[in-house]
XYZ file of C-alpha atoms in Angstrom:
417
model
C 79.315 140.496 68.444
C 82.502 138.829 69.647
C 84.556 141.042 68.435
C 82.906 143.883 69.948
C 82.872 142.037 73.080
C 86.622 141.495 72.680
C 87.069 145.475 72.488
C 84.813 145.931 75.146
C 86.624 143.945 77.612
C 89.860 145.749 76.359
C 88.949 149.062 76.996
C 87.687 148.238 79.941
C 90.878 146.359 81.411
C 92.371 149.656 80.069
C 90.230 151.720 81.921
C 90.486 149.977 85.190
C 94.352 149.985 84.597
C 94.546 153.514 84.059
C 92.254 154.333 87.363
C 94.586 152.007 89.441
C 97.536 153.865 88.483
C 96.264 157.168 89.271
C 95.411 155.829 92.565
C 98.540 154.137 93.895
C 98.899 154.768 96.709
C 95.397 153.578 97.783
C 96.511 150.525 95.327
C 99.252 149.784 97.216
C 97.743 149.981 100.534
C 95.606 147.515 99.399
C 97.560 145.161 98.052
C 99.538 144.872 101.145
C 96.156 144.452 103.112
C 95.532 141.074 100.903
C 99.025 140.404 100.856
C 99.692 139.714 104.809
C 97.005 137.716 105.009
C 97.784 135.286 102.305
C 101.185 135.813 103.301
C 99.838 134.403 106.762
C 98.461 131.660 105.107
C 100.879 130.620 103.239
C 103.640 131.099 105.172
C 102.430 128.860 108.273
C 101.077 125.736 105.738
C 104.815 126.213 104.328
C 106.383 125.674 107.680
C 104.083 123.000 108.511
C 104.772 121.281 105.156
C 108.324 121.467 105.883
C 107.466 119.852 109.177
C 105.985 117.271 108.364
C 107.832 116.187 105.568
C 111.170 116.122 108.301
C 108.826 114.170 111.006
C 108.249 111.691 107.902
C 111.675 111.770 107.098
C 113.432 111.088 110.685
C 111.175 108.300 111.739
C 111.227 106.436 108.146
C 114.786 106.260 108.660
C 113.800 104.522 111.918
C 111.851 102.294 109.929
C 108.138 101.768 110.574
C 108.769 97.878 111.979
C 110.426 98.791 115.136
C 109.675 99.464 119.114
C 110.977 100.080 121.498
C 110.826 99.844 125.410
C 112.012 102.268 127.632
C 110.938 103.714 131.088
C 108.263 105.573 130.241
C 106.162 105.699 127.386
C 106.658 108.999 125.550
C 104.196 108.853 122.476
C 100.990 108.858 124.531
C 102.358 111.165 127.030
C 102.883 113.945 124.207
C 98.724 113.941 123.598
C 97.412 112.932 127.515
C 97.931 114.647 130.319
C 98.070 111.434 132.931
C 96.493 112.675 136.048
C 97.923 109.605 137.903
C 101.701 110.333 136.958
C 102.856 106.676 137.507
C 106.596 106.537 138.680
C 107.507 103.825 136.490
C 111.239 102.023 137.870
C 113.881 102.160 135.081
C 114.835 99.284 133.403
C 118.068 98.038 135.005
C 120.817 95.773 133.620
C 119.708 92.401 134.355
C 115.813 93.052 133.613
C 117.046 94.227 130.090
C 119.568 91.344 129.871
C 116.490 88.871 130.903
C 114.271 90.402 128.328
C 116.482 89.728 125.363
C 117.044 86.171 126.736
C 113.632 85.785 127.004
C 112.163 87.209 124.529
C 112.102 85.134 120.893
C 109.936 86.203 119.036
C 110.159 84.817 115.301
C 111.609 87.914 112.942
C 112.839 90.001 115.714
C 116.105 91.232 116.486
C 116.841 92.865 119.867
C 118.778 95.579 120.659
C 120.354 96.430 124.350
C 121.698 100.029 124.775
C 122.099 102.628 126.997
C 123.483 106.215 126.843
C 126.734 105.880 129.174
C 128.051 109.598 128.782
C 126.124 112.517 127.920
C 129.557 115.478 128.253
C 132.377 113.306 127.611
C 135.691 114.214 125.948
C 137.444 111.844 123.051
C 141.057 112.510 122.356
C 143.015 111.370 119.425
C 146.654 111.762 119.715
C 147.467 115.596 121.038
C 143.771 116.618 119.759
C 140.505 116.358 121.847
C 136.736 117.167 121.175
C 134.980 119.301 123.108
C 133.414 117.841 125.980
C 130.094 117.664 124.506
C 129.965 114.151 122.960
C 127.923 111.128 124.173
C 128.525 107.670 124.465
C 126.312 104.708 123.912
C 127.061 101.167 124.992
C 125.372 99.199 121.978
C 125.250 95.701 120.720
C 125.558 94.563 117.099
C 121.936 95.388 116.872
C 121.939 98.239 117.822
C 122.695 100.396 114.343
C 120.384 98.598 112.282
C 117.587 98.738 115.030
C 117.766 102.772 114.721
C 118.231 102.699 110.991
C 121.569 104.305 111.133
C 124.007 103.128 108.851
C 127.464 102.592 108.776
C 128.862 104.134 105.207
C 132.546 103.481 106.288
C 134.032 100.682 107.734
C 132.024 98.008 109.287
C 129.350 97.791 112.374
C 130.311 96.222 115.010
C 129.618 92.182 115.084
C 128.321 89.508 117.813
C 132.083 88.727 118.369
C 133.130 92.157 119.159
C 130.134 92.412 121.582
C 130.777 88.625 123.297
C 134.797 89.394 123.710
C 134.250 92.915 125.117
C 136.762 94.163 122.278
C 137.488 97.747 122.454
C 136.274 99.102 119.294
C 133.985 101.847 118.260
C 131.977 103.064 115.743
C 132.109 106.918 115.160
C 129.170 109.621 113.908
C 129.584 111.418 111.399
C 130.864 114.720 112.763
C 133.942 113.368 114.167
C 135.189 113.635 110.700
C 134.792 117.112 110.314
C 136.303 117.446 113.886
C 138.848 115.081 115.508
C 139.309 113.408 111.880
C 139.479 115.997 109.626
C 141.229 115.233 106.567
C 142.448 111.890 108.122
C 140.708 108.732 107.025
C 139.445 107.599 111.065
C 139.725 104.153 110.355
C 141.910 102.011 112.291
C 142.839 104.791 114.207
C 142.946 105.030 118.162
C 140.898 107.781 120.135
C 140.647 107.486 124.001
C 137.874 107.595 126.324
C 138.407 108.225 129.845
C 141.849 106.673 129.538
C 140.686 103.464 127.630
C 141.697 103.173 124.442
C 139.460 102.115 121.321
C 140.288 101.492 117.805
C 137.783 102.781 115.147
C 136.223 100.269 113.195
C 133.456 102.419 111.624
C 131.645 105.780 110.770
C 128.392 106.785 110.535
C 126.067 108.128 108.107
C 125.523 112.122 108.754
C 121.992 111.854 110.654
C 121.394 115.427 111.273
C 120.103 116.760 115.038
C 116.455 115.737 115.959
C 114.654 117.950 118.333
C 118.086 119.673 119.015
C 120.854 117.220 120.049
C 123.061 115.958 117.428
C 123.065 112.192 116.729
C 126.515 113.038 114.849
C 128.660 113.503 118.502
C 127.799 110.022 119.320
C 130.759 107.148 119.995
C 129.212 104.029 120.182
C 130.508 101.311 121.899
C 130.160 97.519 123.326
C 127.733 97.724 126.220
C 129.957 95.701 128.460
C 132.838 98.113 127.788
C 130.543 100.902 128.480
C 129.209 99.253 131.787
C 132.789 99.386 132.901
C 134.252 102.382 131.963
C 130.852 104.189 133.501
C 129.437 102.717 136.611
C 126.865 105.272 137.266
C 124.357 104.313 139.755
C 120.526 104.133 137.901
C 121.786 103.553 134.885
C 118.433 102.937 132.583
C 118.594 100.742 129.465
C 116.691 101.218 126.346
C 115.423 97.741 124.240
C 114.948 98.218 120.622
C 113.571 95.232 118.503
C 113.238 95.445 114.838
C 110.612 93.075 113.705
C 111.602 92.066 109.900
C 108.517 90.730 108.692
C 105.738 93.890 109.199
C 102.746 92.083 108.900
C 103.488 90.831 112.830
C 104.427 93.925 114.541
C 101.440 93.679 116.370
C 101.651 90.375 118.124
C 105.775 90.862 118.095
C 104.423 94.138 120.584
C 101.678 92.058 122.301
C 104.470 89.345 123.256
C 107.008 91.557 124.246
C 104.694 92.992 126.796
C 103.521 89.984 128.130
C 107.494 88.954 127.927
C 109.151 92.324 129.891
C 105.887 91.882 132.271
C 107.266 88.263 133.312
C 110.732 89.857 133.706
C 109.317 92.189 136.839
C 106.811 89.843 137.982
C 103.802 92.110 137.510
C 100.416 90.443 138.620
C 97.652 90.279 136.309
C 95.824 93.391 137.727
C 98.940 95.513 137.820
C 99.083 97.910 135.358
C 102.149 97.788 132.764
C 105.644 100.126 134.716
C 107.528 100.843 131.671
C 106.811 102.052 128.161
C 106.359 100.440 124.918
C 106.960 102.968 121.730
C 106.298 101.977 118.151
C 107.552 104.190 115.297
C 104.424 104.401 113.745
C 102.784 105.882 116.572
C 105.306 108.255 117.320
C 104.621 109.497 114.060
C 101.027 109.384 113.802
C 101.142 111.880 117.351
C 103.710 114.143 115.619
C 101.703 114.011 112.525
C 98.339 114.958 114.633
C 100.465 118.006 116.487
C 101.280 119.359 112.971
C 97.720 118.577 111.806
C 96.418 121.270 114.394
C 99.003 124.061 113.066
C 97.570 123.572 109.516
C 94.117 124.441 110.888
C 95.486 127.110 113.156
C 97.039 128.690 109.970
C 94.222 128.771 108.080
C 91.769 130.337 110.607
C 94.566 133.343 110.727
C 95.040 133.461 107.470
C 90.900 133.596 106.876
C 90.460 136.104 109.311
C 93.333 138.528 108.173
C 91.741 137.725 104.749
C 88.338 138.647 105.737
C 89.900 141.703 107.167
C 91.716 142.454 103.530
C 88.332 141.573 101.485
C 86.345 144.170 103.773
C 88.964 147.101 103.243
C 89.158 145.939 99.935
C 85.369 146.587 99.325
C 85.244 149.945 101.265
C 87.953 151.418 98.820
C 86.640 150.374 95.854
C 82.738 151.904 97.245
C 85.028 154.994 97.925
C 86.551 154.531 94.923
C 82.961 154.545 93.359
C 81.207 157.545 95.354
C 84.247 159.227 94.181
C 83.936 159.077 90.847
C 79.996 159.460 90.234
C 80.986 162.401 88.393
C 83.144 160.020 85.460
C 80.073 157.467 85.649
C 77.451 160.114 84.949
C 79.497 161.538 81.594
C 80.042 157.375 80.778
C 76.373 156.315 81.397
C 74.987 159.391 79.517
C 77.567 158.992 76.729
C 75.604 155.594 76.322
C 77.965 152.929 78.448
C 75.845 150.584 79.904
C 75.239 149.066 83.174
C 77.435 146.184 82.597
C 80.480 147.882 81.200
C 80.528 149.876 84.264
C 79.919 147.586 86.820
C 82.542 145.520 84.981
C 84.803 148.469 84.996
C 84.712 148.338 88.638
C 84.851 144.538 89.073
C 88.408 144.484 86.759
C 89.832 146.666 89.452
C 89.209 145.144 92.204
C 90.257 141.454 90.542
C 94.050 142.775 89.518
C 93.910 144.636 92.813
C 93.119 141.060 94.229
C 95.222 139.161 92.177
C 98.477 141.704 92.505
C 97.722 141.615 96.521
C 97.740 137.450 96.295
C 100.499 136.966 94.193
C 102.670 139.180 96.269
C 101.174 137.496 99.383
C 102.355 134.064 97.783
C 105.767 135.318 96.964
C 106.411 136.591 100.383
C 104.436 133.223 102.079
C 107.254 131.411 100.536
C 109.804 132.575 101.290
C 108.711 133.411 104.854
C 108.241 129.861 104.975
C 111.389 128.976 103.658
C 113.314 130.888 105.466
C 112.016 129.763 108.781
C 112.284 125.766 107.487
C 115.889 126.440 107.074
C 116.611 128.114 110.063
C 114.701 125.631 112.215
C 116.485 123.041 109.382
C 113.534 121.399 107.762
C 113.450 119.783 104.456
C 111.572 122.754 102.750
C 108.795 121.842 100.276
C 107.130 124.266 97.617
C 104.140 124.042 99.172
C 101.234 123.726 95.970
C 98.379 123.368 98.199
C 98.976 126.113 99.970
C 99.577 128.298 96.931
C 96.483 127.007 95.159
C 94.485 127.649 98.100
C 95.810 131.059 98.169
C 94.942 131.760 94.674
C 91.269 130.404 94.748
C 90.983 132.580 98.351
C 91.985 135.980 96.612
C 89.693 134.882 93.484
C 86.965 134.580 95.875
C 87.464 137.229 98.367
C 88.105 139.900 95.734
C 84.700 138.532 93.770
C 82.562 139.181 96.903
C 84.290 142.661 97.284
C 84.166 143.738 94.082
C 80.345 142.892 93.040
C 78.896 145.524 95.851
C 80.904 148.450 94.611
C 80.336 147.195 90.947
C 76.499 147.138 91.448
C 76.550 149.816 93.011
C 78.327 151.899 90.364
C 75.890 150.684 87.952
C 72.850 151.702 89.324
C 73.881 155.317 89.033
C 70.696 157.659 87.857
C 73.018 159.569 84.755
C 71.244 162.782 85.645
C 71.599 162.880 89.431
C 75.240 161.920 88.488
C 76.225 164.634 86.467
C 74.813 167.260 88.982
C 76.972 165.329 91.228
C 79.881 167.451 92.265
């Protein structure tokens, strides 16, 4: 019986193969119906894949045992709406200078900077950079605060920060620009007339949320505080705290610490902003989380949209074609080798629409990851998903017409015309 079931199943495929070809056009309409809506699908979990794997990516290289404290607070302000929009004072040089002073913590390195120059042109010899790159005043800290690391040369060390030396390290670009095929080291660019030897490069960081950390000069705060006296100038703290398992209280104390600094009573609220990593990511991670569930509720819908047109030609498809389920049904096929007949349509209908729904989902996806400049990820979830959504969605459209076929009456079928 096996056998025969084997040869059943066969002809039937056969038979169902045969009727989709003579319909292709209605085939291929189809098939592009269930196609754009997996393509929907799969396209948007792709790009917010991609997303998430570069959020993960840029703040690991931060490393997850840092904060910061700046002016404001920019991790809870991405998720609230304050109604009460605080002006908070900026952190000036001496509150920043009494901070680190004050503030010793066990494990914890602390990190002064500021951004000095935001459109600032470097020369080297006869050559000069477009006036686009910015310069930070930083302290020895400073690189391995931010996780960036220097892959020539050296960073710079407490003795370069305590004499004021003019040095600098360089990002990475400046090799493909003012450097190119010249080994930067050792070599003299000026800033603004001052002159600084180059004692280091950077790792290639990449651009995060559009302004490249690869135009940066960095350079000793002091050096910086000279060469740019601009009025307001707002310092960032960074501390690193080398054992993890006190973040926590190293955050707690640096509160209460920068809170001594501006005399803040006990009732005052906090004036300035205290950022961990791992927040910062958790609140990117919960942005992305709501783009996942925004893709699948468009692709469902579109889906729902492809499963009902889906259905309606295949009960076309059916009233169509009483005429060839009469002659079956009285040549002695029975209910189930019809209604299977018209099940194995609509499944490689389905399955063609899904995998061409995939196909194009992907590389959607990828294309947008790259142009955005994501790290792309074949997204498996997404394409599993996909594949048990078609499965389903053709199964519920194809047992109505299916049924429906089946219960023919023979006789009133073959007077059908």
């Amino acid at each position: 019986s096996l056998i025969v079931m084997v040869g059943l199943f066969k002809e039937n495929t056969k038979i169902a193969l045969d009727s989709i070809r003579s319909q292709a056009l209605r085939t291929s309409l189809t098939v592009m119906i269930i196609a754009i809506g997996i393509t929907a699908l799969v396209g948007i979990l792709t790009v917010v894949s991609a997303l998430e794997n570069t959020i993960l990516k840029d703040f690991a290289s931060m490393g997850a045992n840092t904060f910061s404290i700046s002016q404001y607070d920019f991790s809870s302000e991405i998720n609230q709406n304050d109604t009460e929009q605080r002006v908070n004072p900026i952190i000036s040089y001496p509150e920043a200078k009494a901070f680190q002073d004050k503030f010793n913590f066990p494990f914890t390195t602390t990190s002064l900077s500021f951004t000095a120059g935001s459109a600032v042109e470097v020369k080297y010899g006869e050559k000069k950079t477009d006036p686009e790159i910015s310069i930070v005043g930083v302290d020895e800290n400073f690189c391995p605060n931010k996780g960036l690391e220097v892959v020539k040369g050296r960073n710079f060390n407490s003795f370069d920060i305590a004499n004021n030396n003019y040095v600098c390290v360089l990002g990475s670009d400046f090799e493909k620009g003012l450097f190119e095929n010249i080994n930067p080291l050792d070599k003299t660019i000026s800033i603004r007339g001052a002159k600084f030897k180059v004692i280091g490069v950077l790792k290639e960081k990449g651009s995060t949320f559009g302004n490249s950390q690869d135009l940066r000069v960095l350079i000793p705060t002091q050096v910086a505080r000279s060469l740019f006296s601009a009025p307001n100038i707002n310092y960032d703290l960074d501390v690193m705290v080398t054992n993890e398992g006190l973040l926590d209280e190293a955050v707690d104390d640096a509160i209460i610490t920068m809170r001594r600094v501006r005399k803040l009573n006990p009732i005052e609220k906090d004036n300035f902003g205290i950022e961990r990593s791992d927040d910062l990511i958790q609140t990117l991670l919960s942005n992305t989380a709501v783009l996942g569930i925004s893709a699948w509720v468009i692709g469902i819908i579109t889906i729902f949209g492809s499963s009902i047109a889906l259905m309606n030609i295949m009960l076309v498809s059916v009233t169509e074609r009483t005429r060839e389920i009469g002659v079956r049904k009285s040549l002695g096929a029975k209910r189930s080798t019809i209604a299977w007949q018209f099940f194995t349509e609509t499944l490689i209908i389905g399955q063609i629409g899904g995998i061409v729904g995939i196909i194009l989902g992907i590389l959607i996806g990828f294309g947008i990851a790259s142009a955005i400049g994501f790290a792309f990820t074949t997204p498996w979830m997404a394409i599993i998903w996909a594949f048990i959504v078609t499965f389903a969605v053709t199964i519920l459209s194809g047992l109505i017409p299916a049924i429906k076929a089946s219960k023919l009456d023979p006789v009133e079928a073959l007077r059908y015309e």
